[in-house]
Amino acid sequence: MLKQNLLKSIVLTVTLVCVLLLAACGGEPGKENSEQTPSQTASEAEYDPSEPVSSEAETESETSETSSVIPSNPIAKINGGADEVGIYSIVVRLTDQAADKGVVELVYYGAKGSPQEDSVVNTFRIEYYKESAGTYEISTFYNGEVYQNQHHKDEVKVTNTFDATLRAGSVVITYTPDGGEAQEIFKADAEYFRGSAN
């Protein structure tokens, strides 16, 4: 367990260093990470200096049912990256429209055309609450196991990155405010994240 957590920490650290290096270089179109929100069309990218800049030219995918994106969502901003195999990273940042306490769940399905296409290959859960000081306590769970705890954060922003042995074909993200109903806030396939970086 310790070895697995150490490996996850190393992979996350390497990913973050790469993102920071890309951002420091000014970011170039064609990089695999994208700055997209569910409320934006695929051709409307939002600039964030902490993320690489992606190209704004993309046509909507007509080949996959999972490539649809919820057209309007003020609750969260979703960014991600995918390579030719599938999705390898998702960043969830909640906006001030989110409740002071809630849960975000990311459910990943297998790569398109694979035997796991309709099967869940990974789940990632984010539980958070706002403290009286205005900061957030955040707990994350990777496939049901405690993954990481973050204390006194100014915002709810969590990155879920896979190691080299796992890629996902699509992701469905739900949000449940404390005491409320679960609602789907984002749904996309790997092509969405690859296409937005071209």
GROMACS .gro file of N, CA, C and O in nm, residues 74-164:
model
  364
   74PRO      N    1  -2.262   2.588  -1.417
   74PRO     CA    2  -2.189   2.688  -1.339
   74PRO      C    3  -2.117   2.630  -1.216
   74PRO      O    4  -2.048   2.702  -1.147
   75ILE      N    5  -2.132   2.501  -1.190
   75ILE     CA    6  -2.079   2.443  -1.066
   75ILE      C    7  -1.929   2.415  -1.072
   75ILE      O    8  -1.857   2.438  -0.977
   76ALA      N    9  -1.880   2.364  -1.186
   76ALA     CA   10  -1.740   2.322  -1.193
   76ALA      C   11  -1.679   2.351  -1.328
   76ALA      O   12  -1.748   2.357  -1.429
   77LYS      N   13  -1.546   2.367  -1.326
   77LYS     CA   14  -1.468   2.378  -1.449
   77LYS      C   15  -1.388   2.249  -1.460
   77LYS      O   16  -1.322   2.209  -1.364
   78ILE      N   17  -1.397   2.185  -1.575
   78ILE     CA   18  -1.333   2.056  -1.595
   78ILE      C   19  -1.226   2.070  -1.702
   78ILE      O   20  -1.253   2.120  -1.811
   79ASN      N   21  -1.105   2.027  -1.673
   79ASN     CA   22  -0.995   2.024  -1.768
   79ASN      C   23  -0.945   1.881  -1.773
   79ASN      O   24  -0.966   1.805  -1.679
   80GLY      N   25  -0.876   1.847  -1.879
   80GLY     CA   26  -0.823   1.713  -1.884
   80GLY      C   27  -0.724   1.693  -1.995
   80GLY      O   28  -0.702   1.782  -2.078
   81GLY      N   29  -0.664   1.577  -1.996
   81GLY     CA   30  -0.569   1.540  -2.098
   81GLY      C   31  -0.591   1.397  -2.141
   81GLY      O   32  -0.632   1.312  -2.061
   82ALA      N   33  -0.565   1.370  -2.268
   82ALA     CA   34  -0.576   1.234  -2.321
   82ALA      C   35  -0.470   1.215  -2.428
   82ALA      O   36  -0.434   1.309  -2.499
   83ASP      N   37  -0.419   1.093  -2.436
   83ASP     CA   38  -0.327   1.059  -2.544
   83ASP      C   39  -0.398   0.964  -2.638
   83ASP      O   40  -0.521   0.948  -2.629
   84GLU      N   41  -0.323   0.898  -2.726
   84GLU     CA   42  -0.386   0.810  -2.825
   84GLU      C   43  -0.453   0.689  -2.761
   84GLU      O   44  -0.541   0.628  -2.819
   85VAL      N   45  -0.416   0.656  -2.637
   85VAL     CA   46  -0.475   0.541  -2.569
   85VAL      C   47  -0.603   0.579  -2.494
   85VAL      O   48  -0.700   0.505  -2.493
   86GLY      N   49  -0.605   0.698  -2.433
   86GLY     CA   50  -0.723   0.740  -2.360
   86GLY      C   51  -0.695   0.853  -2.263
   86GLY      O   52  -0.588   0.914  -2.264
   87ILE      N   53  -0.794   0.880  -2.177
   87ILE     CA   54  -0.784   0.988  -2.078
   87ILE      C   55  -0.682   0.949  -1.972
   87ILE      O   56  -0.685   0.838  -1.919
   88TYR      N   57  -0.590   1.041  -1.939
   88TYR     CA   58  -0.492   1.012  -1.835
   88TYR      C   59  -0.498   1.111  -1.719
   88TYR      O   60  -0.438   1.089  -1.615
   89SER      N   61  -0.574   1.221  -1.733
   89SER     CA   62  -0.579   1.319  -1.625
   89SER      C   63  -0.705   1.405  -1.635
   89SER      O   64  -0.745   1.444  -1.745
   90ILE      N   65  -0.766   1.432  -1.522
   90ILE     CA   66  -0.881   1.522  -1.514
   90ILE      C   67  -0.858   1.618  -1.396
   90ILE      O   68  -0.816   1.577  -1.289
   91VAL      N   69  -0.884   1.746  -1.420
   91VAL     CA   70  -0.877   1.846  -1.313
   91VAL      C   71  -1.018   1.900  -1.291
   91VAL      O   72  -1.084   1.943  -1.386
   92VAL      N   73  -1.063   1.896  -1.168
   92VAL     CA   74  -1.195   1.949  -1.131
   92VAL      C   75  -1.173   2.069  -1.041
   92VAL      O   76  -1.106   2.060  -0.938
   93ARG      N   77  -1.231   2.183  -1.081
   93ARG     CA   78  -1.223   2.305  -0.999
   93ARG      C   79  -1.367   2.353  -0.977
   93ARG      O   80  -1.437   2.388  -1.072
   94LEU      N   81  -1.412   2.358  -0.853
   94LEU     CA   82  -1.547   2.404  -0.824
   94LEU      C   83  -1.551   2.557  -0.823
   94LEU      O   84  -1.456   2.623  -0.782
   95THR      N   85  -1.663   2.611  -0.870
   95THR     CA   86  -1.682   2.756  -0.872
   95THR      C   87  -1.754   2.799  -0.745
   95THR      O   88  -1.793   2.715  -0.662
   96ASP      N   89  -1.778   2.928  -0.730
   96ASP     CA   90  -1.849   2.976  -0.612
   96ASP      C   91  -1.998   2.944  -0.616
   96ASP      O   92  -2.071   2.971  -0.521
   97GLN      N   93  -2.045   2.882  -0.725
   97GLN     CA   94  -2.184   2.838  -0.733
   97GLN      C   95  -2.205   2.704  -0.661
   97GLN      O   96  -2.319   2.664  -0.637
   98ALA      N   97  -2.097   2.635  -0.628
   98ALA     CA   98  -2.107   2.506  -0.559
   98ALA      C   99  -2.146   2.529  -0.413
   98ALA      O  100  -2.119   2.634  -0.355
   99ALA      N  101  -2.209   2.429  -0.354
   99ALA     CA  102  -2.249   2.436  -0.213
   99ALA      C  103  -2.125   2.437  -0.123
   99ALA      O  104  -2.015   2.402  -0.166
  100ASP      N  105  -2.143   2.476   0.002
  100ASP     CA  106  -2.032   2.479   0.097
  100ASP      C  107  -1.984   2.339   0.137
  100ASP      O  108  -1.877   2.322   0.192
  101LYS      N  109  -2.066   2.238   0.106
  101LYS     CA  110  -2.028   2.100   0.135
  101LYS      C  111  -2.087   2.012   0.027
  101LYS      O  112  -2.201   2.033  -0.015
  102GLY      N  113  -2.010   1.916  -0.019
  102GLY     CA  114  -2.062   1.829  -0.122
  102GLY      C  115  -1.965   1.721  -0.165
  102GLY      O  116  -1.857   1.705  -0.107
  103VAL      N  117  -2.006   1.650  -0.270
  103VAL     CA  118  -1.929   1.537  -0.322
  103VAL      C  119  -1.926   1.546  -0.474
  103VAL      O  120  -2.028   1.573  -0.538
  104VAL      N  121  -1.808   1.524  -0.531
  104VAL     CA  122  -1.792   1.513  -0.676
  104VAL      C  123  -1.741   1.373  -0.703
  104VAL      O  124  -1.646   1.328  -0.637
  105GLU      N  125  -1.803   1.303  -0.797
  105GLU     CA  126  -1.759   1.168  -0.828
  105GLU      C  127  -1.729   1.156  -0.977
  105GLU      O  128  -1.809   1.196  -1.061
  106LEU      N  129  -1.610   1.103  -1.008
  106LEU     CA  130  -1.568   1.080  -1.145
  106LEU      C  131  -1.571   0.930  -1.169
  106LEU      O  132  -1.505   0.853  -1.096
  107VAL      N  133  -1.647   0.888  -1.267
  107VAL     CA  134  -1.656   0.746  -1.302
  107VAL      C  135  -1.598   0.730  -1.443
  107VAL      O  136  -1.647   0.792  -1.538
  108TYR      N  137  -1.493   0.650  -1.453
  108TYR     CA  138  -1.423   0.630  -1.580
  108TYR      C  139  -1.462   0.495  -1.640
  108TYR      O  140  -1.469   0.395  -1.568
  109TYR      N  141  -1.483   0.493  -1.771
  109TYR     CA  142  -1.515   0.371  -1.843
  109TYR      C  143  -1.399   0.335  -1.936
  109TYR      O  144  -1.318   0.421  -1.972
  110GLY      N  145  -1.394   0.208  -1.978
  110GLY     CA  146  -1.285   0.159  -2.060
  110GLY      C  147  -1.278   0.227  -2.197
  110GLY      O  148  -1.371   0.293  -2.242
  111ALA      N  149  -1.165   0.206  -2.263
  111ALA     CA  150  -1.139   0.267  -2.394
  111ALA      C  151  -1.238   0.216  -2.498
  111ALA      O  152  -1.281   0.101  -2.495
  112LYS      N  153  -1.273   0.304  -2.590
  112LYS     CA  154  -1.367   0.270  -2.697
  112LYS      C  155  -1.312   0.154  -2.780
  112LYS      O  156  -1.196   0.153  -2.818
  113GLY      N  157  -1.397   0.057  -2.804
  113GLY     CA  158  -1.357  -0.059  -2.883
  113GLY      C  159  -1.293  -0.170  -2.802
  113GLY      O  160  -1.268  -0.278  -2.853
  114SER      N  161  -1.266  -0.143  -2.673
  114SER     CA  162  -1.205  -0.246  -2.588
  114SER      C  163  -1.314  -0.326  -2.519
  114SER      O  164  -1.429  -0.283  -2.512
  115PRO      N  165  -1.281  -0.443  -2.465
  115PRO     CA  166  -1.381  -0.522  -2.391
  115PRO      C  167  -1.437  -0.447  -2.269
  115PRO      O  168  -1.544  -0.477  -2.222
  116GLN      N  169  -1.361  -0.349  -2.218
  116GLN     CA  170  -1.405  -0.273  -2.100
  116GLN      C  171  -1.481  -0.145  -2.135
  116GLN      O  172  -1.510  -0.065  -2.048
  117GLU      N  173  -1.516  -0.126  -2.262
  117GLU     CA  174  -1.577   0.000  -2.306
  117GLU      C  175  -1.698   0.040  -2.222
  117GLU      O  176  -1.715   0.156  -2.188
  118ASP      N  177  -1.782  -0.055  -2.187
  118ASP     CA  178  -1.902  -0.024  -2.109
  118ASP      C  179  -1.885  -0.057  -1.961
  118ASP      O  180  -1.983  -0.056  -1.886
  119SER      N  181  -1.763  -0.084  -1.920
  119SER     CA  182  -1.737  -0.120  -1.781
  119SER      C  183  -1.663  -0.008  -1.709
  119SER      O  184  -1.582   0.062  -1.769
  120VAL      N  185  -1.690   0.004  -1.580
  120VAL     CA  186  -1.618   0.103  -1.498
  120VAL      C  187  -1.477   0.052  -1.475
  120VAL      O  188  -1.458  -0.060  -1.426
  121VAL      N  189  -1.376   0.133  -1.510
  121VAL     CA  190  -1.236   0.094  -1.489
  121VAL      C  191  -1.174   0.170  -1.373
  121VAL      O  192  -1.069   0.131  -1.323
  122ASN      N  193  -1.240   0.277  -1.328
  122ASN     CA  194  -1.185   0.354  -1.217
  122ASN      C  195  -1.292   0.449  -1.164
  122ASN      O  196  -1.374   0.499  -1.240
  123THR      N  197  -1.289   0.472  -1.033
  123THR     CA  198  -1.373   0.576  -0.974
  123THR      C  199  -1.285   0.666  -0.888
  123THR      O  200  -1.188   0.620  -0.829
  124PHE      N  201  -1.319   0.793  -0.885
  124PHE     CA  202  -1.246   0.890  -0.804
  124PHE      C  203  -1.350   0.979  -0.739
  124PHE      O  204  -1.437   1.034  -0.807
  125ARG      N  205  -1.343   0.992  -0.608
  125ARG     CA  206  -1.443   1.066  -0.532
  125ARG      C  207  -1.376   1.181  -0.456
  125ARG      O  208  -1.271   1.163  -0.396
  126ILE      N  209  -1.441   1.297  -0.461
  126ILE     CA  210  -1.392   1.415  -0.390
  126ILE      C  211  -1.500   1.456  -0.290
  126ILE      O  212  -1.613   1.482  -0.328
  127GLU      N  213  -1.466   1.460  -0.163
  127GLU     CA  214  -1.557   1.509  -0.060
  127GLU      C  215  -1.495   1.635  -0.001
  127GLU      O  216  -1.376   1.638   0.028
  128TYR      N  217  -1.575   1.738   0.015
  128TYR     CA  218  -1.521   1.864   0.065
  128TYR      C  219  -1.622   1.935   0.154
  128TYR      O  220  -1.742   1.907   0.148
  129TYR      N  221  -1.572   2.026   0.237
  129TYR     CA  222  -1.660   2.117   0.311
  129TYR      C  223  -1.585   2.247   0.338
  129TYR      O  224  -1.462   2.250   0.348
  130LYS      N  225  -1.660   2.354   0.348
  130LYS     CA  226  -1.603   2.486   0.372
  130LYS      C  227  -1.594   2.508   0.523
  130LYS      O  228  -1.690   2.489   0.597
  131GLU      N  229  -1.476   2.552   0.567
  131GLU     CA  230  -1.454   2.580   0.708
  131GLU      C  231  -1.504   2.720   0.742
  131GLU      O  232  -1.527   2.802   0.653
  132SER      N  233  -1.516   2.749   0.871
  132SER     CA  234  -1.564   2.881   0.912
  132SER      C  235  -1.469   2.992   0.867
  132SER      O  236  -1.510   3.106   0.847
  133ALA      N  237  -1.342   2.960   0.847
  133ALA     CA  238  -1.243   3.059   0.801
  133ALA      C  239  -1.253   3.086   0.651
  133ALA      O  240  -1.183   3.172   0.599
  134GLY      N  241  -1.340   3.011   0.583
  134GLY     CA  242  -1.356   3.031   0.439
  134GLY      C  243  -1.268   2.940   0.355
  134GLY      O  244  -1.274   2.944   0.233
  135THR      N  245  -1.185   2.858   0.418
  135THR     CA  246  -1.101   2.763   0.344
  135THR      C  247  -1.172   2.628   0.338
  135THR      O  248  -1.276   2.609   0.401
  136TYR      N  249  -1.114   2.534   0.263
  136TYR     CA  250  -1.178   2.405   0.241
  136TYR      C  251  -1.095   2.290   0.292
  136TYR      O  252  -0.973   2.289   0.281
  137GLU      N  253  -1.164   2.191   0.345
  137GLU     CA  254  -1.106   2.061   0.377
  137GLU      C  255  -1.152   1.966   0.267
  137GLU      O  256  -1.272   1.959   0.236
  138ILE      N  257  -1.058   1.895   0.208
  138ILE     CA  258  -1.088   1.810   0.092
  138ILE      C  259  -1.033   1.670   0.118
  138ILE      O  260  -0.917   1.654   0.156
  139SER      N  261  -1.115   1.569   0.094
  139SER     CA  262  -1.071   1.429   0.103
  139SER      C  263  -1.100   1.364  -0.032
  139SER      O  264  -1.206   1.386  -0.091
  140THR      N  265  -1.005   1.285  -0.080
  140THR     CA  266  -1.026   1.215  -0.208
  140THR      C  267  -1.011   1.065  -0.186
  140THR      O  268  -0.938   1.019  -0.098
  141PHE      N  269  -1.079   0.989  -0.273
  141PHE     CA  270  -1.081   0.843  -0.264
  141PHE      C  271  -1.061   0.786  -0.404
  141PHE      O  272  -1.133   0.823  -0.497
  142TYR      N  273  -0.964   0.698  -0.418
  142TYR     CA  274  -0.929   0.635  -0.546
  142TYR      C  275  -0.977   0.491  -0.540
  142TYR      O  276  -0.928   0.412  -0.460
  143ASN      N  277  -1.078   0.457  -0.621
  143ASN     CA  278  -1.138   0.324  -0.620
  143ASN      C  279  -1.180   0.283  -0.479
  143ASN      O  280  -1.159   0.170  -0.436
  144GLY      N  281  -1.237   0.376  -0.405
  144GLY     CA  282  -1.290   0.347  -0.273
  144GLY      C  283  -1.190   0.357  -0.159
  144GLY      O  284  -1.229   0.353  -0.043
  145GLU      N  285  -1.060   0.370  -0.190
  145GLU     CA  286  -0.959   0.381  -0.086
  145GLU      C  287  -0.919   0.526  -0.066
  145GLU      O  288  -0.913   0.603  -0.162
  146VAL      N  289  -0.889   0.563   0.058
  146VAL     CA  290  -0.844   0.699   0.086
  146VAL      C  291  -0.721   0.728   0.002
  146VAL      O  292  -0.626   0.649  -0.001
  147TYR      N  293  -0.724   0.841  -0.069
  147TYR     CA  294  -0.614   0.875  -0.159
  147TYR      C  295  -0.533   0.993  -0.104
  147TYR      O  296  -0.414   0.984  -0.086
  148GLN      N  297  -0.601   1.104  -0.079
  148GLN     CA  298  -0.530   1.223  -0.034
  148GLN      C  299  -0.624   1.313   0.045
  148GLN      O  300  -0.740   1.325   0.011
  149ASN      N  301  -0.569   1.377   0.147
  149ASN     CA  302  -0.644   1.478   0.222
  149ASN      C  303  -0.574   1.611   0.206
  149ASN      O  304  -0.452   1.620   0.215
  150GLN      N  305  -0.651   1.716   0.179
  150GLN     CA  306  -0.596   1.851   0.164
  150GLN      C  307  -0.661   1.940   0.270
  150GLN      O  308  -0.782   1.935   0.289
  151HIS      N  309  -0.581   2.021   0.334
  151HIS     CA  310  -0.630   2.102   0.445
  151HIS      C  311  -0.618   2.251   0.416
  151HIS      O  312  -0.520   2.297   0.360
  152HIS      N  313  -0.719   2.325   0.456
  152HIS     CA  314  -0.720   2.472   0.451
  152HIS      C  315  -0.688   2.527   0.312
  152HIS      O  316  -0.609   2.620   0.296
  153LYS      N  317  -0.752   2.472   0.210
  153LYS     CA  318  -0.730   2.516   0.072
  153LYS      C  319  -0.822   2.633   0.040
  153LYS      O  320  -0.936   2.639   0.085
  154ASP      N  321  -0.773   2.725  -0.042
  154ASP     CA  322  -0.851   2.842  -0.080
  154ASP      C  323  -0.964   2.807  -0.177
  154ASP      O  324  -1.062   2.881  -0.188
  155GLU      N  325  -0.950   2.698  -0.250
  155GLU     CA  326  -1.053   2.655  -0.344
  155GLU      C  327  -1.053   2.503  -0.352
  155GLU      O  328  -0.958   2.438  -0.310
  156VAL      N  329  -1.163   2.449  -0.406
  156VAL     CA  330  -1.169   2.305  -0.429
  156VAL      C  331  -1.120   2.282  -0.571
  156VAL      O  332  -1.191   2.308  -0.669
  157LYS      N  333  -0.995   2.240  -0.581
  157LYS     CA  334  -0.934   2.209  -0.711
  157LYS      C  335  -0.854   2.081  -0.692
  157LYS      O  336  -0.758   2.077  -0.614
  158VAL      N  337  -0.894   1.975  -0.763
  158VAL     CA  338  -0.832   1.844  -0.745
  158VAL      C  339  -0.795   1.787  -0.881
  158VAL      O  340  -0.873   1.794  -0.976
  159THR      N  341  -0.676   1.729  -0.888
  159THR     CA  342  -0.629   1.663  -1.010
  159THR      C  343  -0.628   1.513  -0.987
  159THR      O  344  -0.574   1.465  -0.888
  160ASN      N  345  -0.688   1.439  -1.080
  160ASN     CA  346  -0.686   1.293  -1.078
  160ASN      C  347  -0.605   1.249  -1.199
  160ASN      O  348  -0.649   1.266  -1.313
  161THR      N  349  -0.486   1.194  -1.176
  161THR     CA  350  -0.398   1.151  -1.284
  161THR      C  351  -0.370   1.002  -1.271
  161THR      O  352  -0.341   0.953  -1.162
  162PHE      N  353  -0.375   0.932  -1.386
  162PHE     CA  354  -0.348   0.788  -1.386
  162PHE      C  355  -0.200   0.763  -1.413
  162PHE      O  356  -0.132   0.843  -1.476
  163ASP      N  357  -0.154   0.645  -1.370
  163ASP     CA  358  -0.019   0.605  -1.406
  163ASP      C  359  -0.020   0.552  -1.550
  163ASP      O  360  -0.124   0.548  -1.615
  164ALA      N  361   0.094   0.511  -1.599
  164ALA     CA  362   0.108   0.471  -1.739
  164ALA      C  363   0.031   0.345  -1.776
  164ALA      O  364   0.007   0.318  -1.894
   0.00000   0.00000   0.00000
